[in-house]
Amino acid sequence: MPRQIKMLAETASQTAGPYVHIGLAPQQAGFIHLQGVAETVFFDL
Amino acid sequence: MTADADPSGEFIQRNPAVHPPAHTPNYRFTVLRSPRNALITLHNSLSEVTAPSFRREDLGAIDNDLIMNYAKDGLPIGERIIVHGYVLDELGRPVRNSLVEVWQANAGGRYRHKKDQYIAPIDPNFGGCGRVLTDANGYYFFRTIKPGPYPVRSGSTTDWRPAHIHFSLSGDGWAQRLITQMYFEGDPLIATCPIVQTVPSEEQVRGLIALQDPSAFVTLDSRAYRFDVVLRGRRATWFENRIQGAK
């Protein structure tokens, strides 16, 4: 009989979302455009 | 007693229902960042199941003290608080040596950043960023000034962001990395914030709100808030008919 394993819910992401991380290839992710993004990523309101 | 995670194990599939959708125009930065194409799920490779390991020697002695780490000739203005908690994975195991990086606005709601032009003044004694490693139990703490709320333009209107602290957490593998924000119990701006509202689950929003923790108050010094974080778990390694290490 498989044992039930209690799972905790992963904390929700905010700011960058789950798809943006170090090593992401932006073109592969299909970003709409990249102009100016690098300047705004840090200063995230 | 919990078994250690298998360091080579794949991570449990992320549940998209508890995370904001990638494209939420009310949170305008997601328009730039969200993928246009459908996502493809791949098996984890070494670049996902591994991550840089951080040593305590890499961090400065007061990196987790935002009250002191940028102070010049005085102390920063504002409410002194301690933020502490545990970093666990989805199976309740402590995530050890997780690099917890934090950044925030000052007590007036102003970031120390050239692009922040909010009228509130910069505090010369407050930088607003710090970092700490979790210990063997996944525990972390840092000391700071409670950040203030600030206004943001939203089309022709203005929204107010609730007071918050940004968190970036590394884990044992890059696939575990989480970037999120911590809010403060009792803040009426949480309910109207368009960024908070991108999280689809009310229960998950509650998980982003730190509770005041009187048990950790420092007498005549600081109040405290408790904020626990859950990162993705690794698939358990089974030994015969039980998880390895379990009794």
Short mmCIF file of C-alpha atoms in Angstrom, two decimals:
data_model
loop_
_atom_site.label_atom_id
_atom_site.label_comp_id
_atom_site.label_asym_id
_atom_site.label_seq_id
_atom_site.Cartn_x
_atom_site.Cartn_y
_atom_site.Cartn_z
CA MET A 1 0.00 0.00 0.00
CA PRO A 2 1.72 3.24 -1.05
CA ARG A 3 2.26 5.61 1.81
CA GLN A 4 0.61 9.01 1.59
CA ILE A 5 3.24 11.73 1.68
CA LYS A 6 2.11 15.11 3.00
CA MET A 7 3.26 17.86 0.68
CA LEU A 8 3.77 21.51 1.48
CA ALA A 9 2.77 24.01 -1.17
CA GLU A 10 5.69 25.76 -2.83
CA THR A 11 5.72 29.45 -1.94
CA ALA A 12 4.26 31.52 -4.76
CA SER A 13 6.64 33.53 -6.87
CA GLN A 14 6.39 37.30 -7.23
CA THR A 15 8.39 39.83 -9.23
CA ALA A 16 9.96 37.68 -11.91
CA GLY A 17 7.61 34.73 -12.14
CA PRO A 18 8.72 31.15 -12.49
CA TYR A 19 10.01 31.48 -16.04
CA VAL A 20 12.77 34.01 -15.62
CA HIS A 21 15.92 32.71 -14.01
CA ILE A 22 19.64 32.85 -14.45
CA GLY A 23 20.62 30.93 -17.55
CA LEU A 24 17.35 31.47 -19.37
CA ALA A 25 17.79 31.88 -23.13
CA PRO A 26 15.44 34.82 -23.83
CA GLN A 27 14.90 34.04 -27.51
CA GLN A 28 13.93 30.47 -26.65
CA ALA A 29 11.38 31.76 -24.18
CA GLY A 30 9.94 33.97 -26.90
CA PHE A 31 10.25 37.32 -25.20
CA ILE A 32 8.35 39.96 -27.10
CA HIS A 33 11.30 42.34 -27.18
CA LEU A 34 14.38 42.86 -25.13
CA GLN A 35 15.15 46.51 -25.66
CA GLY A 36 15.49 48.14 -22.27
CA VAL A 37 14.49 45.08 -20.29
CA ALA A 38 17.87 44.76 -18.65
CA GLU A 39 17.48 48.26 -17.27
CA THR A 40 14.14 47.52 -15.68
CA VAL A 41 14.57 44.02 -14.32
CA PHE A 42 16.28 45.11 -11.13
CA PHE A 43 14.00 48.02 -10.44
CA ASP A 44 10.85 46.02 -10.17
CA LEU A 45 7.83 47.81 -8.74
CA MET B 1 13.53 13.48 11.74
CA THR B 2 13.51 13.99 8.01
CA ALA B 3 15.68 12.27 5.45
CA ASP B 4 18.06 14.38 3.39
CA ALA B 5 17.09 14.88 -0.22
CA ASP B 6 18.96 12.89 -2.84
CA PRO B 7 21.25 15.61 -4.28
CA SER B 8 21.04 14.09 -7.73
CA GLY B 9 17.27 13.61 -7.74
CA GLU B 10 15.00 15.44 -10.14
CA PHE B 11 12.73 18.14 -8.80
CA ILE B 12 9.03 17.65 -8.38
CA GLN B 13 7.00 19.17 -11.19
CA ARG B 14 6.12 22.77 -10.41
CA ASN B 15 2.43 23.36 -9.82
CA PRO B 16 1.49 26.33 -12.02
CA ALA B 17 -1.81 26.77 -10.16
CA VAL B 18 -0.05 28.31 -7.17
CA HIS B 19 2.11 30.72 -9.18
CA PRO B 20 1.06 33.83 -11.05
CA PRO B 21 0.34 33.32 -14.74
CA ALA B 22 3.32 34.40 -16.83
CA HIS B 23 1.32 37.08 -18.64
CA THR B 24 -0.66 39.43 -16.38
CA PRO B 25 -0.94 42.89 -18.00
CA ASN B 26 -1.94 44.54 -14.70
CA TYR B 27 1.60 43.72 -13.62
CA ARG B 28 3.14 45.48 -16.56
CA PHE B 29 6.61 43.92 -16.43
CA THR B 30 5.11 40.51 -17.16
CA VAL B 31 4.18 41.76 -20.63
CA LEU B 32 7.88 42.04 -21.42
CA ARG B 33 8.89 38.88 -19.65
CA SER B 34 6.24 36.36 -20.47
CA PRO B 35 6.91 33.70 -23.13
CA ARG B 36 4.80 33.78 -26.26
CA ASN B 37 5.23 30.10 -26.94
CA ALA B 38 3.86 27.13 -25.06
CA LEU B 39 6.25 25.74 -22.48
CA ILE B 40 7.87 22.36 -22.97
CA THR B 41 8.56 20.17 -19.94
CA LEU B 42 11.97 18.55 -20.08
CA HIS B 43 13.73 16.13 -17.79
CA ASN B 44 16.02 17.91 -15.38
CA SER B 45 19.63 17.96 -16.47
CA LEU B 46 22.74 18.75 -14.45
CA SER B 47 22.17 22.46 -14.95
CA GLU B 48 18.85 22.22 -13.11
CA VAL B 49 19.59 19.71 -10.36
CA THR B 50 22.83 21.41 -9.32
CA ALA B 51 23.60 24.94 -8.18
CA PRO B 52 26.53 26.93 -6.84
CA SER B 53 27.31 26.16 -3.23
CA PHE B 54 27.84 29.12 -0.99
CA ARG B 55 30.18 29.25 1.99
CA ARG B 56 29.74 31.30 5.12
CA GLU B 57 33.17 32.84 4.50
CA ASP B 58 31.83 34.33 1.28
CA LEU B 59 29.46 36.57 3.25
CA GLY B 60 30.38 39.59 5.31
CA ALA B 61 29.83 39.59 9.05
CA ILE B 62 26.95 42.08 8.88
CA ASP B 63 25.48 41.18 5.50
CA ASN B 64 22.29 40.15 7.33
CA ASP B 65 22.10 43.39 9.30
CA LEU B 66 20.51 46.00 7.04
CA ILE B 67 20.46 48.47 9.92
CA MET B 68 24.25 48.52 10.02
CA ASN B 69 25.54 47.29 6.66
CA TYR B 70 25.28 50.68 4.92
CA ALA B 71 25.29 52.95 7.97
CA LYS B 72 27.77 55.83 7.71
CA ASP B 73 27.46 58.35 10.47
CA GLY B 74 24.23 57.28 12.13
CA LEU B 75 21.44 54.75 12.14
CA PRO B 76 18.72 54.49 9.48
CA ILE B 77 15.34 55.99 10.28
CA GLY B 78 12.33 53.76 10.77
CA GLU B 79 10.87 50.83 12.65
CA ARG B 80 13.49 48.31 13.64
CA ILE B 81 12.41 44.75 12.85
CA ILE B 82 13.78 41.23 12.66
CA VAL B 83 12.61 38.89 9.90
CA HIS B 84 13.20 35.21 10.49
CA GLY B 85 11.93 31.81 9.44
CA TYR B 86 12.69 28.45 7.91
CA VAL B 87 13.36 27.47 4.31
CA LEU B 88 11.89 24.02 3.65
CA ASP B 89 11.26 21.95 0.56
CA GLU B 90 7.87 20.56 -0.41
CA LEU B 91 8.50 17.44 1.66
CA GLY B 92 9.23 19.49 4.77
CA ARG B 93 12.98 18.97 4.69
CA PRO B 94 15.19 21.91 5.66
CA VAL B 95 17.06 23.52 2.77
CA ARG B 96 20.53 24.08 4.14
CA ASN B 97 22.98 26.73 2.95
CA SER B 98 20.33 28.39 0.84
CA LEU B 99 21.44 31.89 -0.07
CA VAL B 100 18.64 34.23 0.98
CA GLU B 101 19.06 37.63 -0.69
CA VAL B 102 16.77 40.50 0.25
CA TRP B 103 16.21 44.02 -1.06
CA GLN B 104 13.69 46.67 -0.15
CA ALA B 105 12.72 50.33 -0.01
CA ASN B 106 13.56 52.45 3.02
CA ALA B 107 11.08 53.52 5.70
CA GLY B 108 9.72 56.26 3.43
CA GLY B 109 9.14 53.88 0.52
CA ARG B 110 12.15 54.94 -1.56
CA TYR B 111 14.65 52.56 -3.13
CA ARG B 112 18.27 53.53 -3.26
CA HIS B 113 18.29 53.28 -7.02
CA LYS B 114 18.87 55.89 -9.69
CA LYS B 115 15.56 55.10 -11.39
CA ASP B 116 13.50 55.66 -8.26
CA GLN B 117 12.30 59.27 -8.33
CA TYR B 118 9.67 59.04 -5.59
CA ILE B 119 9.50 62.20 -3.48
CA ALA B 120 10.41 60.39 -0.23
CA PRO B 121 14.06 61.02 0.64
CA ILE B 122 16.92 58.57 0.41
CA ASP B 123 18.20 57.58 3.83
CA PRO B 124 21.99 58.05 3.76
CA ASN B 125 22.40 55.31 6.35
CA PHE B 126 20.29 52.69 4.64
CA GLY B 127 21.18 50.63 1.56
CA GLY B 128 18.21 48.29 1.58
CA CYS B 129 19.89 45.05 0.60
CA GLY B 130 21.42 42.13 2.43
CA ARG B 131 21.94 38.39 2.39
CA VAL B 132 22.18 35.41 4.70
CA LEU B 133 22.72 31.65 4.45
CA THR B 134 20.31 29.20 6.05
CA ASP B 135 21.78 27.00 8.78
CA ALA B 136 21.58 23.22 9.25
CA ASN B 137 17.87 23.51 10.12
CA GLY B 138 17.05 25.75 7.17
CA TYR B 139 16.74 28.72 9.55
CA TYR B 140 17.62 32.28 8.60
CA PHE B 141 17.22 35.72 10.12
CA PHE B 142 18.09 39.29 9.29
CA ARG B 143 17.57 42.67 10.89
CA THR B 144 16.26 45.65 9.00
CA ILE B 145 14.03 48.72 8.92
CA LYS B 146 10.40 48.11 8.03
CA PRO B 147 9.96 49.36 4.44
CA GLY B 148 7.29 51.93 3.61
CA PRO B 149 4.61 51.64 0.91
CA TYR B 150 5.05 53.65 -2.28
CA PRO B 151 2.90 54.71 -5.24
CA VAL B 152 3.25 53.34 -8.75
CA ARG B 153 1.67 54.60 -11.94
CA SER B 154 -0.94 52.35 -13.43
CA GLY B 155 -2.21 53.92 -16.65
CA SER B 156 -3.98 57.11 -15.65
CA THR B 157 -4.34 56.09 -12.01
CA THR B 158 -2.00 55.37 -9.13
CA ASP B 159 -1.66 52.15 -7.21
CA TRP B 160 0.06 51.84 -3.87
CA ARG B 161 2.34 48.92 -3.29
CA PRO B 162 2.02 47.45 0.19
CA ALA B 163 5.17 47.43 2.29
CA HIS B 164 7.24 44.49 1.12
CA ILE B 165 10.67 42.91 1.06
CA HIS B 166 11.96 41.18 -2.07
CA PHE B 167 13.45 37.72 -1.60
CA SER B 168 15.63 35.62 -3.87
CA LEU B 169 16.36 32.12 -2.61
CA SER B 170 18.80 29.64 -4.04
CA GLY B 171 18.48 26.01 -3.16
CA ASP B 172 20.36 22.85 -3.97
CA GLY B 173 19.60 23.22 -7.67
CA TRP B 174 18.80 26.08 -10.02
CA ALA B 175 15.34 24.63 -10.65
CA GLN B 176 14.61 25.35 -6.99
CA ARG B 177 15.39 29.04 -7.16
CA LEU B 178 12.52 31.27 -6.10
CA ILE B 179 12.05 35.02 -6.38
CA THR B 180 9.19 36.39 -4.34
CA GLN B 181 8.05 39.17 -2.05
CA MET B 182 7.15 39.19 1.62
CA TYR B 183 4.29 41.35 2.86
CA PHE B 184 3.37 42.38 6.40
CA GLU B 185 0.41 41.19 8.43
CA GLY B 186 -2.35 43.76 8.72
CA ASP B 187 -1.36 45.93 5.75
CA PRO B 188 -4.62 47.12 4.08
CA LEU B 189 -2.80 47.73 0.78
CA ILE B 190 -2.26 43.99 0.22
CA ALA B 191 -5.86 43.46 -0.84
CA THR B 192 -5.74 46.11 -3.58
CA CYS B 193 -2.25 45.53 -4.95
CA PRO B 194 -2.34 44.42 -8.62
CA ILE B 195 0.90 42.48 -8.23
CA VAL B 196 -0.34 40.53 -5.22
CA GLN B 197 -3.56 39.87 -7.12
CA THR B 198 -1.67 37.98 -9.82
CA VAL B 199 -1.32 35.06 -7.37
CA PRO B 200 -4.39 32.92 -8.11
CA SER B 201 -4.79 31.26 -4.73
CA GLU B 202 -5.88 33.11 -1.58
CA GLU B 203 -4.08 30.53 0.49
CA GLN B 204 -0.85 31.21 -1.42
CA VAL B 205 -1.27 34.96 -0.87
CA ARG B 206 -1.54 34.26 2.85
CA GLY B 207 1.75 32.40 2.51
CA LEU B 208 3.38 35.61 1.31
CA ILE B 209 2.32 37.56 4.40
CA ALA B 210 4.70 37.50 7.35
CA LEU B 211 3.04 37.32 10.75
CA GLN B 212 4.16 39.44 13.63
CA ASP B 213 6.03 37.15 16.04
CA PRO B 214 6.08 38.56 19.60
CA SER B 215 8.11 35.56 20.78
CA ALA B 216 11.09 36.90 18.85
CA PHE B 217 10.77 40.57 19.87
CA VAL B 218 13.95 42.07 21.28
CA THR B 219 13.07 44.03 24.40
CA LEU B 220 13.28 47.79 23.93
CA ASP B 221 14.83 47.25 20.50
CA SER B 222 12.97 45.48 17.68
CA ARG B 223 9.74 43.78 16.73
CA ALA B 224 9.89 40.56 14.71
CA TYR B 225 8.09 38.95 11.78
CA ARG B 226 8.09 35.25 10.86
CA PHE B 227 8.31 34.27 7.20
CA ASP B 228 8.72 30.62 6.20
CA VAL B 229 9.42 29.71 2.58
CA VAL B 230 8.84 26.43 0.75
CA LEU B 231 11.04 25.63 -2.26
CA ARG B 232 10.50 22.85 -4.77
CA GLY B 233 11.25 19.38 -3.45
CA ARG B 234 13.28 16.63 -5.00
CA ARG B 235 11.66 13.34 -5.79
CA ALA B 236 12.24 11.00 -2.90
CA THR B 237 14.64 8.12 -3.28
CA TRP B 238 12.96 4.85 -2.31
CA PHE B 239 14.87 2.07 -0.58
CA GLU B 240 13.00 -1.21 -0.92
CA ASN B 241 9.53 -0.21 0.36
CA ARG B 242 10.26 3.07 2.15
CA ILE B 243 11.92 6.38 1.59
CA GLN B 244 15.61 6.09 2.28
CA GLY B 245 16.36 7.15 5.84
CA ALA B 246 12.74 6.89 7.03
CA LYS B 247 11.94 4.56 9.92
#
